Amino acid sequence: MRVVVPFGGRSPKTRLASFFDADERRDFAISMLRDVLDAIVDAGGDPTVVADAPVEVEAPVTVDDRPLSAVVEDELGSDDPVAVVMADLALATPAALTRLFETDGDVVAVPGLGGGTNALVVRQPEFSVDYHGASILDHRRIARDAGLSFVELDSMRLAIDVDEPTDIVEVLLHGAGRSRAWLSDAGVTLECGSGRVEAVRRRR
Amino acid sequence: MRVVVPFGGRSPKTRLASFFDADERRDFAISMLRDVLDAIVDAGGDPTVVADAPVEVEAPVTVDDRPLSAVVEDELGSDDPVAVVMADLALATPAALTRLFETDGDVVAVPGLGGGTNALVVRQPEFSVDYHGASILDHRRIARDAGLSFVELDSMRLAIDVDEPTDIVEVLLHGAGRSRAWLSDAGVTLECGSGRVEAVRRRR
């Protein structure tokens, strides 16, 4: 399946500014992108990156600096199914993506924490995207209004897009690839308190 | 399958104190417990609640105020499989729990956000539990040390235990039962900003 991976590489991951400076955040974002591309290929997908600035990865890259919804919209509209997978799903595994690609439905969506839409499979050209705000609610509505079936896939690995410091905890707990190694190299470790585990960075 | 549901009803959900007072938090916690019990029954499970104080629900309740690990430990050790499902999994559906009950493995675990273990199926009496800290890591290790297979189930619906204000967002976005209705009745609604959606409460 053709898989579009949008990547905002200009000033990525600003909500991680308490942990990493701008160069580090870009570096970490590219590590996550590479992990996602590997998982897509291992799941049998054929990835293309659409980035707002050039980036060197082992997949074709198109540079397009329009807003996310416009960029993705241009990739839809064909009769062939197309998937859209966010570049910051550092916990994505081939197994989780295989479940996504193999789930039946005119539109299959994976909700992200906080109302986002972390991944989509679109099998009908009538569907359109709107990534602003609580996009999972918009995508439900858009599919319903177009008379399309809308199936939500229940996956924690694909629900966690790494945006916030709490998401880093999940990469340390459950990640395996470059992203996790990058965090370890940066001195980020887990700290257990009374509630949920937290991530802390030891500066060197 | 026998399903143990531990419930801390004395002073539940203290991390939601910015939203709800103590009585409200207990009321909300019981709504979630009832939703979880319904989902377990609909998935073919046979639930028993183990609570630190009496609570009236449509399932047998044992009162036991020892720490969580000790309480659950006493429920293990039989040759029959037993599941342990937390009482605050407000997004649990029969489908998600059926996946849990049907996944093969000596021990099947569902990681919760922040390192917890939100649900377990234990099929071998050699396994033991340790719910302190990043329990998913401890449970991985305990299973490995005992030579047992340890399978982690990838489910967002079971990964979200409702502890923090951000979890309330997920109940409003994806919940369906009493818990969601309770939040709506309490005046809690979604607010979209530039990042993840937030929950806000309008006092009346």
XYZ file of C-alpha atoms in Angstrom:
408
model
C 0.000 0.000 0.000
C 1.136 3.533 -0.761
C 1.855 5.280 2.546
C 2.256 9.049 2.833
C 4.311 10.240 5.795
C 3.994 13.986 6.414
C 7.035 15.434 8.168
C 7.352 18.919 9.616
C 11.096 19.296 9.809
C 11.509 23.059 10.107
C 10.891 23.531 13.796
C 9.691 20.173 15.046
C 8.631 19.131 18.529
C 8.509 22.560 20.158
C 6.605 21.079 23.116
C 9.780 19.170 23.998
C 11.744 22.417 24.421
C 12.170 21.791 28.156
C 14.212 18.706 27.264
C 16.005 19.477 24.002
C 17.293 22.483 22.053
C 16.151 23.118 18.467
C 18.946 21.114 16.790
C 18.362 18.189 19.128
C 14.626 18.266 18.513
C 15.186 18.102 14.761
C 17.640 15.258 15.211
C 15.197 13.347 17.413
C 12.343 13.997 14.978
C 14.421 12.515 12.132
C 15.216 9.453 14.276
C 11.500 8.921 14.792
C 10.790 9.426 11.079
C 13.383 6.783 10.202
C 11.875 4.331 12.722
C 8.429 4.918 11.236
C 9.704 4.393 7.675
C 11.397 1.122 8.687
C 8.217 -0.141 10.346
C 6.143 0.779 7.265
C 8.503 -1.077 4.920
C 8.571 -4.103 7.251
C 4.763 -4.099 7.225
C 4.800 -4.239 3.429
C 4.014 -0.554 2.858
C 5.557 1.720 0.263
C 6.363 5.017 2.015
C 6.760 8.519 0.578
C 7.697 11.429 2.797
C 6.105 14.825 2.238
C 8.209 17.337 4.155
C 8.158 21.103 4.572
C 11.933 21.197 4.053
C 14.435 18.752 2.541
C 15.359 15.767 4.707
C 17.602 12.814 3.913
C 15.999 9.455 4.599
C 15.752 6.133 2.813
C 12.481 6.933 1.079
C 11.395 9.361 -1.650
C 10.863 12.890 -0.292
C 8.614 15.574 -1.774
C 9.038 19.066 -0.389
C 5.776 20.923 0.136
C 5.393 23.607 2.782
C 1.629 24.056 2.681
C -0.470 23.174 5.750
C -0.828 19.490 6.616
C -4.453 19.095 5.498
C -3.730 20.562 2.041
C -0.673 18.376 1.564
C -2.513 15.186 2.542
C -5.607 16.130 0.543
C -3.508 16.154 -2.637
C -2.446 12.572 -1.958
C -6.022 11.322 -1.714
C -8.589 11.140 -4.498
C -7.212 8.139 -6.362
C -9.031 4.838 -6.659
C -6.137 3.010 -5.017
C -6.060 2.852 -1.225
C -3.639 5.210 0.431
C -2.437 5.344 4.018
C -1.307 8.424 5.917
C 0.974 7.766 8.873
C 2.418 10.489 11.082
C 6.193 10.735 11.328
C 6.334 10.857 15.129
C 4.811 7.463 15.910
C 8.015 6.240 17.505
C 6.293 3.154 18.957
C 4.947 1.965 15.604
C 5.795 -1.659 14.931
C 5.355 -3.696 11.754
C 2.659 -5.676 13.619
C 0.671 -2.572 14.518
C 0.932 -1.187 10.970
C -0.012 -4.542 9.477
C -3.188 -4.467 11.604
C -3.842 -0.971 10.232
C -3.283 -1.896 6.585
C -5.389 -5.068 6.914
C -8.392 -3.595 8.738
C -11.415 -3.384 6.457
C -13.337 -0.141 6.034
C -13.767 2.699 3.558
C -11.785 4.770 6.031
C -9.744 3.262 8.869
C -8.445 5.724 11.450
C -6.194 5.473 14.476
C -7.034 8.084 17.122
C -4.066 9.786 18.718
C -3.983 10.920 22.321
C -5.762 14.240 22.672
C -8.048 13.969 19.658
C -5.594 13.712 16.773
C -5.684 11.286 13.861
C -2.355 9.510 13.871
C -2.923 7.201 10.942
C -5.482 6.692 8.224
C -6.218 4.245 5.465
C -8.456 5.791 2.820
C -10.061 3.473 0.275
C -12.642 5.867 -1.199
C -11.777 9.078 -3.057
C -14.806 10.920 -1.602
C -13.096 11.194 1.798
C -11.242 14.366 2.703
C -9.089 15.356 5.661
C -9.116 18.131 8.237
C -6.240 17.881 10.690
C -7.128 20.989 12.669
C -8.266 20.590 16.304
C -9.909 17.326 17.407
C -9.403 15.833 13.962
C -10.644 12.367 14.890
C -14.110 13.870 15.481
C -13.950 15.760 12.174
C -12.848 12.656 10.312
C -15.708 10.632 11.833
C -18.139 13.307 10.671
C -16.611 13.700 7.184
C -16.843 9.949 6.585
C -20.421 9.789 7.874
C -21.499 12.761 5.747
C -20.018 11.050 2.674
C -21.806 7.769 3.479
C -18.524 5.944 4.064
C -17.775 3.342 6.717
C -15.370 4.641 9.373
C -13.498 2.089 11.474
C -11.294 3.098 14.399
C -8.310 0.907 15.162
C -7.548 0.370 18.847
C -3.750 0.640 19.146
C -1.674 2.251 21.860
C 1.473 1.989 19.728
C -0.116 4.103 17.023
C -2.048 6.342 19.439
C 1.104 7.847 20.899
C 2.522 10.581 18.722
C 5.562 11.896 20.527
C 4.789 15.540 21.279
C 4.915 15.981 25.042
C 7.399 15.014 27.761
C 4.986 12.287 28.953
C 5.237 10.675 25.503
C 8.999 10.325 25.930
C 8.266 8.017 28.864
C 6.434 5.673 26.515
C 9.353 5.602 24.061
C 11.702 4.643 26.884
C 9.280 1.984 28.160
C 8.146 0.469 24.873
C 10.341 1.735 22.032
C 13.085 -0.261 20.398
C 14.655 1.568 17.480
C 16.702 4.677 16.816
C 14.344 6.932 18.774
C 14.855 5.054 21.997
C 18.616 4.872 21.432
C 18.681 8.611 20.692
C 16.937 9.352 24.011
C 19.325 7.110 25.923
C 22.324 8.784 24.253
C 20.859 12.161 25.236
C 20.809 11.082 28.881
C 17.060 10.749 29.230
C 15.976 8.143 31.773
C 12.901 7.079 33.678
C 12.104 8.185 37.204
C 9.462 6.436 39.287
C 7.383 8.474 41.717
C 3.983 7.851 43.228
C 1.966 8.204 40.016
C 2.945 7.658 36.414
C 6.605 7.266 35.590
C 8.361 10.458 34.427
C 11.237 11.164 32.079
C 14.200 13.180 33.309
C 17.311 14.335 31.488
C 20.725 14.196 33.066
C 22.882 16.868 31.399
C 26.433 15.855 30.708
C -12.822 -16.354 32.599
C -12.668 -15.202 36.210
C -11.857 -11.482 36.252
C -10.689 -9.664 39.356
C -11.370 -5.920 39.412
C -9.500 -4.117 42.206
C -11.235 -0.922 43.275
C -9.835 1.746 45.571
C -12.981 3.487 46.694
C -11.837 5.312 49.807
C -10.231 8.377 48.267
C -10.155 7.684 44.558
C -8.804 9.817 41.732
C -6.987 12.443 43.789
C -5.182 13.644 40.665
C -8.534 14.879 39.388
C -8.937 17.212 42.376
C -8.681 20.290 40.137
C -11.900 19.152 38.445
C -13.956 17.393 41.112
C -14.411 17.371 44.882
C -14.004 14.162 46.890
C -17.652 13.071 46.664
C -17.720 13.707 42.951
C -14.503 11.776 42.433
C -15.937 8.782 44.240
C -19.115 9.020 42.211
C -17.150 9.216 38.956
C -14.936 6.306 40.021
C -18.019 4.151 40.643
C -19.402 5.113 37.207
C -16.166 3.917 35.643
C -16.215 0.708 37.701
C -19.768 -0.031 36.508
C -18.768 0.575 32.872
C -15.804 -1.773 33.277
C -17.985 -4.481 34.864
C -20.521 -4.225 32.021
C -17.776 -4.525 29.410
C -16.296 -7.568 31.185
C -19.668 -9.325 31.301
C -20.362 -8.484 27.646
C -16.960 -9.970 26.769
C -17.952 -13.208 28.503
C -15.963 -12.600 31.682
C -17.070 -13.339 35.224
C -16.104 -10.305 37.348
C -15.444 -10.040 41.072
C -14.635 -6.696 42.685
C -12.043 -6.503 45.436
C -12.488 -3.127 47.104
C -10.905 -1.377 50.075
C -14.354 -0.323 51.278
C -17.888 -1.548 50.542
C -19.362 -0.502 47.213
C -22.678 -1.415 45.609
C -22.386 -2.740 42.097
C -23.871 -5.594 40.093
C -21.049 -8.009 40.848
C -19.781 -9.806 43.970
C -17.627 -7.524 46.147
C -14.939 -8.630 48.584
C -13.634 -5.982 50.968
C -9.871 -6.095 51.503
C -7.885 -3.021 52.375
C -4.371 -4.372 51.926
C -2.120 -2.920 49.202
C -3.019 -3.728 45.583
C -0.211 -6.215 44.957
C -1.077 -8.285 48.036
C -4.764 -8.352 47.146
C -4.133 -9.442 43.551
C -1.474 -11.946 44.587
C -4.067 -13.826 46.640
C -6.250 -14.184 43.549
C -3.486 -15.834 41.534
C -1.937 -19.230 42.123
C -4.738 -21.384 40.840
C -4.465 -23.579 37.771
C -7.374 -21.785 36.119
C -6.619 -18.632 34.173
C -7.475 -15.399 35.920
C -7.656 -11.879 34.564
C -7.033 -8.681 36.501
C -8.624 -5.567 35.057
C -8.335 -2.121 36.619
C -11.555 -0.370 37.603
C -10.744 2.932 35.897
C -10.506 1.734 32.299
C -13.455 3.851 31.236
C -12.770 3.248 27.537
C -12.804 -0.550 27.841
C -15.136 -2.157 25.313
C -16.273 -5.773 25.038
C -14.195 -5.987 21.831
C -10.999 -4.822 23.544
C -11.541 -7.192 26.487
C -12.349 -10.090 24.169
C -8.985 -9.481 22.447
C -7.378 -9.572 25.901
C -9.091 -12.774 27.024
C -8.361 -14.506 23.690
C -4.684 -13.568 23.341
C -2.439 -16.568 23.905
C 0.417 -16.442 26.398
C 1.315 -17.626 29.887
C 0.935 -13.988 30.897
C -0.804 -11.385 28.736
C -0.410 -7.781 29.851
C -1.790 -4.468 28.709
C 0.584 -1.579 29.434
C -1.033 1.552 30.779
C 0.176 5.051 30.030
C 3.133 5.906 32.230
C 4.349 2.380 32.913
C 1.397 0.792 34.668
C -0.152 -2.609 34.021
C -3.804 -1.977 33.309
C -4.878 -5.534 32.649
C -3.427 -9.010 32.945
C -4.363 -12.534 32.039
C -2.395 -15.032 34.101
C -2.450 -18.670 33.007
C 0.418 -19.998 35.133
C 0.466 -20.020 38.955
C 4.229 -19.255 39.063
C 3.596 -15.653 38.050
C 3.373 -12.968 40.716
C 2.532 -9.278 40.620
C 4.239 -6.065 41.682
C 2.150 -2.989 40.981
C 4.596 -0.498 42.433
C 6.315 1.983 40.070
C 6.784 1.039 36.410
C 4.955 -2.227 36.923
C 4.922 -3.236 33.263
C 8.733 -3.502 33.417
C 8.556 -5.518 36.641
C 5.925 -7.830 35.198
C 8.052 -8.415 32.074
C 10.976 -9.333 34.316
C 8.964 -11.521 36.711
C 7.583 -13.537 33.777
C 11.009 -13.885 32.172
C 12.621 -14.959 35.443
C 9.923 -17.622 35.845
C 10.436 -18.877 32.281
C 6.931 -17.795 31.244
C 5.877 -16.260 27.948
C 4.861 -12.597 28.314
C 2.701 -11.088 25.591
C 1.816 -7.390 25.558
C -1.503 -6.436 24.027
C -1.537 -3.235 21.980
C -4.745 -1.425 22.955
C -5.333 2.278 23.484
C -8.740 1.602 25.029
C -7.155 -0.507 27.758
C -3.992 1.636 28.018
C -5.883 4.648 29.315
C -6.613 4.400 33.010
C -8.384 7.582 33.973
C -6.124 9.294 36.489
C -5.165 12.665 35.063
C -7.113 15.543 33.516
C -5.746 14.595 30.069
C -7.410 11.183 30.446
C -10.788 12.855 30.829
C -10.321 14.171 27.296
C -10.150 10.614 26.024
C -13.351 9.639 27.839
C -15.163 12.562 26.215
C -13.720 11.711 22.781
C -14.065 7.927 22.838
C -16.207 6.864 25.794
C -19.799 5.771 25.552
C -21.178 4.614 28.905
C -21.963 6.022 32.303
C -18.534 7.617 32.699
C -18.958 9.819 29.680
C -22.518 10.718 30.680
C -21.307 11.536 34.194
C -18.684 13.942 32.808
C -21.234 15.622 30.553
C -23.650 15.988 33.469
C -20.822 17.536 35.506
C -20.338 20.171 32.810
C -17.017 18.900 31.485
C -16.475 19.643 27.811
C -13.688 19.666 25.250
C -11.727 22.741 24.291
C -9.548 22.820 21.184
C -6.339 24.827 21.245
C -3.186 24.581 19.163
C -2.003 21.220 20.547
C -3.944 18.371 22.052
C -7.547 18.942 22.998
C -8.164 19.833 26.657
C -11.018 19.222 29.074
C -12.597 22.155 30.865
C -15.365 22.276 33.447
C -18.084 24.879 33.355
C -19.359 25.331 36.917
C -23.068 25.746 37.226
